Coordinates of C-alpha atoms in Angstrom, one line a residue:
M1 CA -50.1 58.6 -5.5
E2 CA -52.6 57.4 -8.2
E3 CA -55.1 59.9 -6.9
N4 CA -52.6 62.8 -7.3
Q5 CA -51.7 61.6 -10.8
E6 CA -55.4 61.5 -11.7
I7 CA -56.0 65.0 -10.4
K8 CA -52.9 66.3 -12.3
A9 CA -54.2 64.6 -15.5
Q10 CA -57.6 66.3 -15.0
D11 CA -56.0 69.7 -14.5
E12 CA -53.9 69.3 -17.6
E13 CA -57.0 68.3 -19.6
K14 CA -58.9 71.3 -18.3
Q15 CA -56.0 73.6 -19.3
E16 CA -55.9 72.1 -22.8
Q17 CA -59.7 72.6 -23.1
L18 CA -59.3 76.2 -21.9
E19 CA -56.5 76.9 -24.4
E20 CA -58.5 75.4 -27.2
R21 CA -61.6 77.4 -26.3
M22 CA -59.6 80.6 -26.2
E23 CA -58.0 79.9 -29.6
N24 CA -61.4 79.2 -31.2
E25 CA -63.1 82.2 -29.7
L26 CA -60.3 84.6 -30.5
T27 CA -60.0 83.2 -34.1
A28 CA -63.8 83.6 -34.6
A29 CA -63.8 87.2 -33.1
L30 CA -60.9 88.3 -35.3
N31 CA -62.5 86.7 -38.4
Q32 CA -65.7 88.5 -37.7
R33 CA -63.9 91.7 -36.9
D34 CA -65.8 91.8 -33.6
E35 CA -64.0 94.5 -31.7
K36 CA -66.0 94.1 -28.4
A37 CA -65.5 90.3 -28.4
V38 CA -61.7 90.7 -29.0
A39 CA -61.5 93.4 -26.2
K40 CA -63.3 91.1 -23.8
L41 CA -61.0 88.1 -24.6
L42 CA -57.9 90.3 -24.1
E43 CA -59.1 91.3 -20.7
E44 CA -59.8 87.7 -19.6
A45 CA -56.8 85.9 -21.2
H46 CA -53.1 85.9 -20.2
P47 CA -50.7 87.2 -22.9
I48 CA -49.2 83.8 -23.5
D49 CA -52.7 82.3 -24.3
I50 CA -53.2 85.1 -26.8
A51 CA -49.8 84.4 -28.3
I52 CA -50.6 80.7 -28.7
A53 CA -53.9 81.5 -30.4
L54 CA -52.3 84.0 -32.8
E55 CA -50.2 81.2 -34.3
E56 CA -53.3 79.9 -36.1
V57 CA -54.7 83.2 -37.4
T58 CA -54.0 85.0 -40.7
D59 CA -51.8 88.1 -41.2
S60 CA -54.9 90.3 -41.7
D61 CA -56.2 89.1 -38.3
I62 CA -53.0 90.1 -36.6
L63 CA -53.1 93.5 -38.3
F64 CA -56.7 94.0 -37.1
L65 CA -55.7 93.0 -33.5
N66 CA -52.8 95.5 -33.7
Q67 CA -55.2 98.3 -34.4
L68 CA -57.2 97.5 -31.2
I69 CA -54.5 97.2 -28.6
S70 CA -51.9 99.5 -27.1
P71 CA -48.1 99.2 -27.8
E72 CA -47.7 97.9 -24.2
Q73 CA -50.3 95.1 -24.8
M74 CA -48.6 94.1 -28.0
A75 CA -45.3 94.0 -26.3
E76 CA -46.6 91.6 -23.7
I77 CA -48.0 89.3 -26.4
I78 CA -44.7 89.4 -28.4
E79 CA -42.6 88.6 -25.4
Q80 CA -44.6 85.4 -24.8
A81 CA -44.8 84.4 -28.5
D82 CA -42.5 81.8 -30.1
E83 CA -39.7 82.9 -32.4
D84 CA -41.7 82.2 -35.7
L85 CA -44.6 84.4 -34.5
Q86 CA -42.3 87.1 -33.3
V87 CA -40.6 87.3 -36.7
R88 CA -44.0 87.2 -38.5
I89 CA -45.3 90.1 -36.4
M90 CA -42.1 92.1 -36.9
K91 CA -42.5 91.8 -40.7
L92 CA -46.2 92.8 -40.6
L93 CA -45.9 96.0 -38.4
D94 CA -44.5 99.2 -39.7
I95 CA -41.3 100.8 -38.2
D96 CA -43.0 103.4 -36.1
R97 CA -45.3 100.8 -34.4
I98 CA -42.4 98.4 -33.7
L99 CA -40.4 101.2 -32.1
Q100 CA -43.4 102.1 -29.9
V101 CA -43.7 98.4 -28.9
F102 CA -40.0 98.2 -28.2
Q103 CA -40.3 101.0 -25.6
H104 CA -42.2 98.6 -23.4
M105 CA -39.8 95.7 -23.7
S106 CA -36.5 95.0 -22.0
K107 CA -33.3 95.3 -24.1
D108 CA -32.4 91.6 -23.9
D109 CA -35.9 90.6 -25.3
I110 CA -35.5 93.2 -28.1
V111 CA -32.0 91.7 -28.9
D112 CA -33.5 88.2 -29.0
I113 CA -36.1 89.3 -31.5
L114 CA -33.7 91.3 -33.6
G115 CA -31.3 88.3 -33.8
N116 CA -34.0 86.3 -35.6
L117 CA -34.8 88.9 -38.2
P118 CA -33.2 89.2 -41.6
A119 CA -30.1 91.4 -41.5
N120 CA -31.7 94.2 -43.6
R121 CA -34.8 94.5 -41.4
R122 CA -32.6 94.3 -38.2
K123 CA -30.3 97.2 -39.4
E124 CA -33.3 99.2 -40.4
L125 CA -34.9 98.9 -37.0
V126 CA -31.7 99.7 -35.1
R127 CA -31.1 102.8 -37.3
F128 CA -34.4 104.3 -36.2
M129 CA -33.8 103.8 -32.5
K130 CA -32.6 106.4 -30.1
T131 CA -28.8 106.8 -30.1
S132 CA -28.4 105.6 -26.6
D133 CA -30.5 102.5 -27.3
Q134 CA -28.6 101.8 -30.5
Q135 CA -25.3 101.5 -28.6
V136 CA -26.8 99.1 -26.0
I137 CA -28.4 97.0 -28.7
R138 CA -25.3 96.8 -30.8
N139 CA -23.2 95.7 -27.8
L140 CA -25.7 93.0 -26.9
L141 CA -25.9 91.8 -30.5
G142 CA -22.1 91.4 -30.4
Y143 CA -22.2 88.6 -27.9
S144 CA -23.0 85.0 -28.7
E145 CA -26.6 84.2 -28.1
T146 CA -25.6 81.3 -25.9
S147 CA -23.3 83.4 -23.7
A148 CA -24.0 85.4 -20.5
G149 CA -23.7 88.6 -22.6
G150 CA -26.2 87.3 -25.1
I151 CA -28.9 86.6 -22.5
M152 CA -28.3 89.5 -20.0
T153 CA -30.4 92.6 -19.7
T154 CA -29.0 96.1 -19.2
E155 CA -32.0 97.2 -17.2
Y156 CA -30.9 97.0 -13.5
I157 CA -30.3 99.4 -10.6
S158 CA -26.7 100.4 -9.8
M159 CA -25.8 102.9 -7.1
R160 CA -22.7 104.3 -5.5
S161 CA -21.7 102.9 -2.2
T162 CA -21.5 106.3 -0.5
L163 CA -25.3 107.0 -0.9
T164 CA -27.5 106.9 2.2
V165 CA -30.5 104.6 2.4
S166 CA -32.9 107.6 2.0
Q167 CA -31.1 108.8 -1.1
A168 CA -31.1 105.2 -2.5
L169 CA -34.9 104.9 -1.9
E170 CA -35.5 108.1 -3.8
K171 CA -33.5 106.8 -6.7
V172 CA -35.3 103.5 -6.7
K173 CA -38.6 105.3 -7.0
E174 CA -37.3 107.2 -9.9
I175 CA -35.6 104.3 -11.8
A176 CA -37.9 101.4 -11.0
P177 CA -40.6 102.1 -13.7
R178 CA -37.9 101.8 -16.4
T179 CA -36.0 98.7 -15.2
E180 CA -36.7 95.0 -15.2
E181 CA -35.2 93.9 -11.8
I182 CA -35.7 96.0 -8.7
G183 CA -35.3 93.3 -6.1
V184 CA -31.5 93.8 -5.8
L185 CA -29.4 96.9 -6.0
Y186 CA -25.9 96.6 -7.3
I187 CA -23.4 98.7 -5.5
T188 CA -20.3 100.2 -7.1
N189 CA -17.2 102.2 -5.9
E190 CA -15.7 105.3 -7.3
K191 CA -14.1 103.3 -10.1
K192 CA -17.5 102.0 -11.1
Q193 CA -16.5 98.5 -10.0
L194 CA -19.1 96.1 -8.6
I195 CA -18.3 95.7 -4.9
G196 CA -21.6 94.5 -3.3
T197 CA -25.4 94.1 -3.5
V198 CA -28.3 95.2 -1.3
S199 CA -31.7 93.5 -1.4
L200 CA -34.8 95.8 -1.5
R201 CA -35.9 94.2 1.8
D202 CA -32.6 95.2 3.5
L203 CA -33.0 98.7 2.1
L204 CA -36.5 99.1 3.5
V205 CA -35.6 97.9 7.0
A206 CA -32.4 99.9 7.3
K207 CA -32.1 103.3 8.9
N208 CA -32.4 106.3 6.6
Y209 CA -28.9 107.6 7.5
D210 CA -27.1 104.3 7.0
K211 CA -24.8 104.2 4.0
L212 CA -25.1 101.5 1.3
E213 CA -21.6 100.3 1.9
D214 CA -22.5 99.6 5.6
I215 CA -25.5 97.4 4.8
M216 CA -24.4 95.7 1.5
E217 CA -23.4 92.1 1.0
D218 CA -19.8 92.2 -0.3
N219 CA -19.6 88.6 -1.3
V220 CA -20.8 89.1 -4.9
I221 CA -21.1 86.2 -7.3
S222 CA -20.8 87.3 -10.9
V223 CA -19.9 86.0 -14.4
E224 CA -18.2 87.5 -17.4
P225 CA -20.1 88.1 -20.7
E226 CA -18.3 85.3 -22.5
T227 CA -19.4 82.7 -19.9
D228 CA -21.5 79.9 -21.5
Q229 CA -25.2 80.1 -20.6
E230 CA -25.2 76.6 -19.3
D231 CA -22.4 77.5 -16.8
V232 CA -24.4 80.5 -15.7
A233 CA -27.5 78.4 -15.1
R234 CA -25.4 76.0 -13.0
I235 CA -24.0 78.9 -10.9
V236 CA -27.5 80.4 -10.3
S237 CA -28.9 77.0 -9.3
K238 CA -25.9 76.3 -7.0
Y239 CA -26.2 79.6 -5.1
D240 CA -30.0 79.9 -5.3
L241 CA -29.8 83.4 -6.9
H242 CA -32.7 85.5 -8.3
A243 CA -30.3 87.3 -10.6
I244 CA -26.6 87.3 -11.3
P245 CA -24.5 90.3 -12.5
V246 CA -22.4 90.2 -15.6
V247 CA -19.1 92.1 -15.2
N248 CA -16.2 93.0 -17.6
K249 CA -12.5 92.4 -17.1
K250 CA -12.3 95.5 -14.9
K251 CA -15.1 94.3 -12.6
G252 CA -17.5 96.9 -13.9
I253 CA -21.1 95.7 -14.1
I254 CA -22.5 95.7 -17.7
G255 CA -25.7 93.8 -17.1
I256 CA -27.6 91.2 -15.1
I257 CA -29.2 87.8 -15.9
T258 CA -32.6 87.3 -14.2
V259 CA -34.1 84.0 -13.1
D260 CA -36.7 83.9 -15.8
D261 CA -33.9 83.9 -18.4
I262 CA -32.2 81.1 -16.5
I263 CA -35.3 79.0 -16.6
D264 CA -35.4 79.4 -20.4
V265 CA -31.8 78.4 -20.6
I266 CA -32.3 75.2 -18.5
E267 CA -35.3 74.2 -20.6
E268 CA -33.4 74.9 -23.8
E269 CA -30.3 73.0 -22.7
N270 CA -32.3 70.0 -21.5
T271 CA -34.2 69.8 -24.7
E272 CA -31.0 70.1 -26.7
D273 CA -29.3 67.3 -24.8
I274 CA -32.3 65.0 -25.1
L275 CA -32.5 65.5 -28.9
K276 CA -28.7 65.1 -29.3
L277 CA -28.8 61.8 -27.4
G278 CA -31.1 60.5 -30.1
G279 CA -29.1 62.1 -33.0
V280 CA -31.7 64.7 -33.7
N281 CA -31.0 68.4 -34.5
K282 CA -32.2 70.8 -31.9
E283 CA -33.7 73.0 -34.6
E284 CA -36.2 70.3 -35.6
E285 CA -39.8 70.8 -34.3
V286 CA -43.0 68.8 -34.5
D287 CA -44.2 71.1 -37.3
S288 CA -41.0 71.0 -39.4
T289 CA -41.5 70.2 -43.0
I290 CA -40.7 66.7 -44.4
L291 CA -37.6 68.0 -46.1
E292 CA -36.3 69.8 -43.0
S293 CA -36.8 66.7 -40.8
V294 CA -35.1 64.5 -43.4
K295 CA -32.1 66.8 -43.6
M296 CA -31.7 66.9 -39.9
R297 CA -32.1 63.2 -39.2
L298 CA -30.5 61.6 -42.2
P299 CA -26.8 62.3 -41.4
W300 CA -27.0 60.5 -38.1
L301 CA -28.9 57.6 -39.6
L302 CA -26.2 57.2 -42.2
I303 CA -23.6 57.1 -39.5
N304 CA -25.7 54.5 -37.7
L305 CA -25.9 52.5 -40.9
V306 CA -22.2 52.4 -41.1
T307 CA -21.8 51.3 -37.5
A308 CA -24.5 48.7 -38.0
F309 CA -22.4 47.1 -40.7
L310 CA -19.7 46.6 -38.0
A311 CA -22.1 44.6 -35.9
S312 CA -23.2 42.7 -39.0
A313 CA -19.5 41.9 -39.9
T314 CA -18.9 40.6 -36.4
V315 CA -21.8 38.2 -36.8
S316 CA -20.6 37.0 -40.2
L317 CA -17.4 35.8 -38.6
F318 CA -19.3 33.1 -36.8
E319 CA -21.6 32.0 -39.6
D320 CA -20.4 28.3 -39.3
T321 CA -21.1 28.3 -35.6
I322 CA -24.6 29.8 -36.0
S323 CA -25.4 27.3 -38.8
Q324 CA -24.6 24.4 -36.5
V325 CA -26.5 25.8 -33.5
V326 CA -29.6 27.7 -34.8
A327 CA -30.7 28.7 -31.3
L328 CA -27.7 31.1 -31.2
A329 CA -29.4 33.3 -33.8
A330 CA -32.4 33.8 -31.5
A331 CA -30.3 34.3 -28.4
M332 CA -27.7 36.8 -29.5
P333 CA -30.0 39.8 -29.8
I334 CA -30.8 39.4 -26.1
V335 CA -27.2 40.0 -25.1
A336 CA -26.7 42.9 -27.5
G337 CA -30.0 44.6 -26.6
M338 CA -29.4 44.4 -22.9
G339 CA -26.0 45.8 -23.3
G340 CA -27.3 48.8 -25.3
N341 CA -30.0 49.5 -22.6
A342 CA -27.5 49.3 -19.8
A343 CA -25.1 51.6 -21.6
T344 CA -27.9 54.2 -22.2
Q345 CA -28.8 54.1 -18.5
T346 CA -25.2 54.9 -17.5
L347 CA -24.9 57.5 -20.3
S348 CA -28.1 59.4 -19.1
V349 CA -26.7 59.6 -15.6
V350 CA -23.3 60.8 -16.8
I351 CA -24.7 63.4 -19.2
R352 CA -26.8 64.9 -16.4
G353 CA -23.8 64.8 -14.0
I354 CA -21.7 66.7 -16.6
A355 CA -24.6 69.3 -17.1
T356 CA -25.0 69.9 -13.4
G357 CA -21.2 70.1 -12.8
D358 CA -21.2 67.0 -10.5
I359 CA -18.9 65.1 -12.9
T360 CA -15.6 66.7 -14.2
L361 CA -12.6 65.3 -16.1
K362 CA -10.8 64.4 -12.9
D363 CA -11.2 61.8 -10.2
N364 CA -13.5 59.5 -12.1
K365 CA -11.7 56.2 -11.2
K366 CA -14.0 55.4 -8.3
R367 CA -17.1 56.2 -10.3
V368 CA -16.0 54.0 -13.2
I369 CA -15.4 51.1 -10.8
K370 CA -18.8 51.7 -9.2
N371 CA -20.6 51.6 -12.5
V372 CA -18.7 48.5 -13.7
C373 CA -19.8 46.8 -10.4
V374 CA -23.4 47.8 -11.0
G375 CA -23.1 46.4 -14.5
C376 CA -21.7 43.1 -13.1
I377 CA -24.5 42.7 -10.6
N378 CA -27.2 43.6 -13.2
G379 CA -25.4 41.1 -15.6
I380 CA -25.5 38.3 -13.0
V381 CA -29.3 38.8 -12.3
N382 CA -30.3 39.2 -16.0
G383 CA -27.9 36.6 -17.2
L384 CA -29.2 34.1 -14.7
L385 CA -32.8 34.6 -15.7
A386 CA -32.0 34.5 -19.4
G387 CA -29.7 31.5 -19.0
V388 CA -32.4 29.5 -17.1
V389 CA -35.1 30.3 -19.7
L390 CA -32.9 29.5 -22.7
A391 CA -31.6 26.3 -21.1
V392 CA -35.2 25.1 -20.4
L393 CA -36.5 26.1 -23.9
N394 CA -33.6 24.6 -25.8
H395 CA -32.9 21.7 -23.5
N396 CA -29.3 22.8 -23.4
V397 CA -27.6 23.8 -20.2
Y398 CA -24.4 24.9 -22.0
L399 CA -26.4 27.5 -23.9
G400 CA -27.7 28.9 -20.6
I401 CA -24.2 29.1 -19.2
I402 CA -22.8 30.8 -22.3
I403 CA -25.5 33.6 -22.3
F404 CA -25.0 34.0 -18.5
I405 CA -21.3 34.7 -18.9
A406 CA -21.8 36.8 -22.0
M407 CA -24.5 38.9 -20.3
I408 CA -22.2 39.7 -17.3
C409 CA -19.3 40.6 -19.6
N410 CA -21.4 42.8 -21.9
L411 CA -23.2 44.7 -19.2
M412 CA -19.9 45.5 -17.5
I413 CA -18.5 46.7 -20.8
A414 CA -21.7 48.7 -21.3
A415 CA -21.4 50.5 -18.0
F416 CA -17.7 51.3 -18.6
V417 CA -18.3 52.6 -22.2
G418 CA -21.5 54.5 -21.1
Y419 CA -19.4 56.4 -18.6
I420 CA -16.2 56.9 -20.6
V421 CA -17.6 58.0 -23.9
P422 CA -19.2 61.3 -22.8
I423 CA -16.1 62.0 -20.6
V424 CA -13.8 61.6 -23.6
L425 CA -16.1 63.8 -25.7
K426 CA -16.0 66.5 -23.0
A427 CA -12.2 66.3 -22.9
L428 CA -12.1 66.8 -26.6
H429 CA -14.2 69.9 -26.2
A430 CA -17.1 68.3 -28.0
D431 CA -20.7 68.2 -26.7
P432 CA -20.9 64.9 -24.7
A433 CA -24.6 64.6 -25.7
V434 CA -23.9 64.5 -29.4
A435 CA -25.4 61.2 -30.5
S436 CA -23.3 59.3 -27.9
S437 CA -26.0 56.7 -27.7
I438 CA -25.4 55.8 -31.4
F439 CA -21.7 55.0 -30.9
I440 CA -22.3 53.3 -27.5
T441 CA -25.1 51.1 -28.8
T442 CA -22.8 50.0 -31.7
F443 CA -20.0 49.2 -29.3
T444 CA -22.2 47.1 -27.1
D445 CA -23.7 45.3 -30.1
V446 CA -20.3 44.4 -31.5
C447 CA -18.9 43.3 -28.1
G448 CA -22.1 41.5 -27.2
F449 CA -22.1 39.5 -30.5
F450 CA -18.4 38.8 -30.3
I451 CA -18.4 37.6 -26.7
F452 CA -21.5 35.5 -27.0
L453 CA -20.6 33.9 -30.4
G454 CA -17.0 33.6 -29.4
L455 CA -18.0 31.6 -26.3
A456 CA -20.4 29.5 -28.4
K457 CA -17.6 28.7 -30.9
A458 CA -15.2 27.7 -28.1
C459 CA -17.9 25.5 -26.5
L460 CA -19.3 24.2 -29.8
P461 CA -18.6 20.5 -29.0
F462 CA -20.6 20.7 -25.8
L463 CA -23.5 22.5 -27.5
L464 CA -23.6 19.8 -30.2
A465 CA -23.2 16.9 -27.9
N466 CA -26.1 18.0 -25.6

């Protein structure tokens, strides 16, 4: 296991060194206007490596590179670039060049780029496109960017069910160079409704005189354009699909979503959930400015400050007890901290369960009981250890008993709250990942302090007599 991790670390280090070398060499070649060196690097490097390197060069360097490469090469680089670089390149290139580049890109990628441009620039580009392309682009721009319609591509192969295999193969040869996905053919009836699919493999092994309706798979899994992208990703993962068709209310196919777009969705959703769990805006990046980061983080910190006062107010209720037994002040953060950690563990599992569709709003009673039992067992183990240590250090067995009981109670509460809070947020049609940890940690802090100090106050004569 350790050997595999070491090999993986070495591979990652080599990759980082390779990327750094590529970036340095390309930057130097562009600065020196060395056409031969740039051409050689373009032959050796993958488009994504070029895109990463271009993030560090000047506008004039990008314009120089644009003069040396074909529209197809520029399209490959732009497709791999991040949003900021895409927008930057779109602002630098003239209209004619951009339209040439767009001819080598899929419609969904074009829409993604246009969606990030200023409105005036976007309208200008769409106006100069071919009429047929304009309609497709406008339709795609009309969908939410987080919906099935917003991430689908309109480049797919659709055929009538009455065609023979030989006729279908001829059409595939004709259409394939202009479409993104050729692995699956989407079969329609006379009403242009989607009724089945045929894989390219099945098409190649079938007899030439067979009709598509005889060899197609009629159990088609599809989504509507308004379906949330997270739900689409869940369906694709569940049924192990390479692509999923998008249909309208009349069951007519209007686009498909390919697996590479699904991978992007999964990565985006996972990143978003992780950031929201910490109360951080998904738009914040490592290179965000100081002001941007402050604006995105400060609101949640202010909320956290308010909730922290609740915990502080709870402690203030037991000032007299704490003043008489100073050891309580050192012990109470243990109970609260363990409760917060236990709640976060449960929360992480529940958030993932909701994201994968394993947890719904119904039939959660057994899961709640199971998590509370887990909290109880963890509380017994941790409470016993903490109780023994505190009893020995403070020469007070009653202090050990109090923290033992408080630990069990707070970890059971933590497990319950860690499960219930995201479920409640989901029921209220709110994102269950939105800073749930902030509210849960506050709840466990307040409960932990109240239970521990409440028990201490009730047992104060025993604590003082010991």
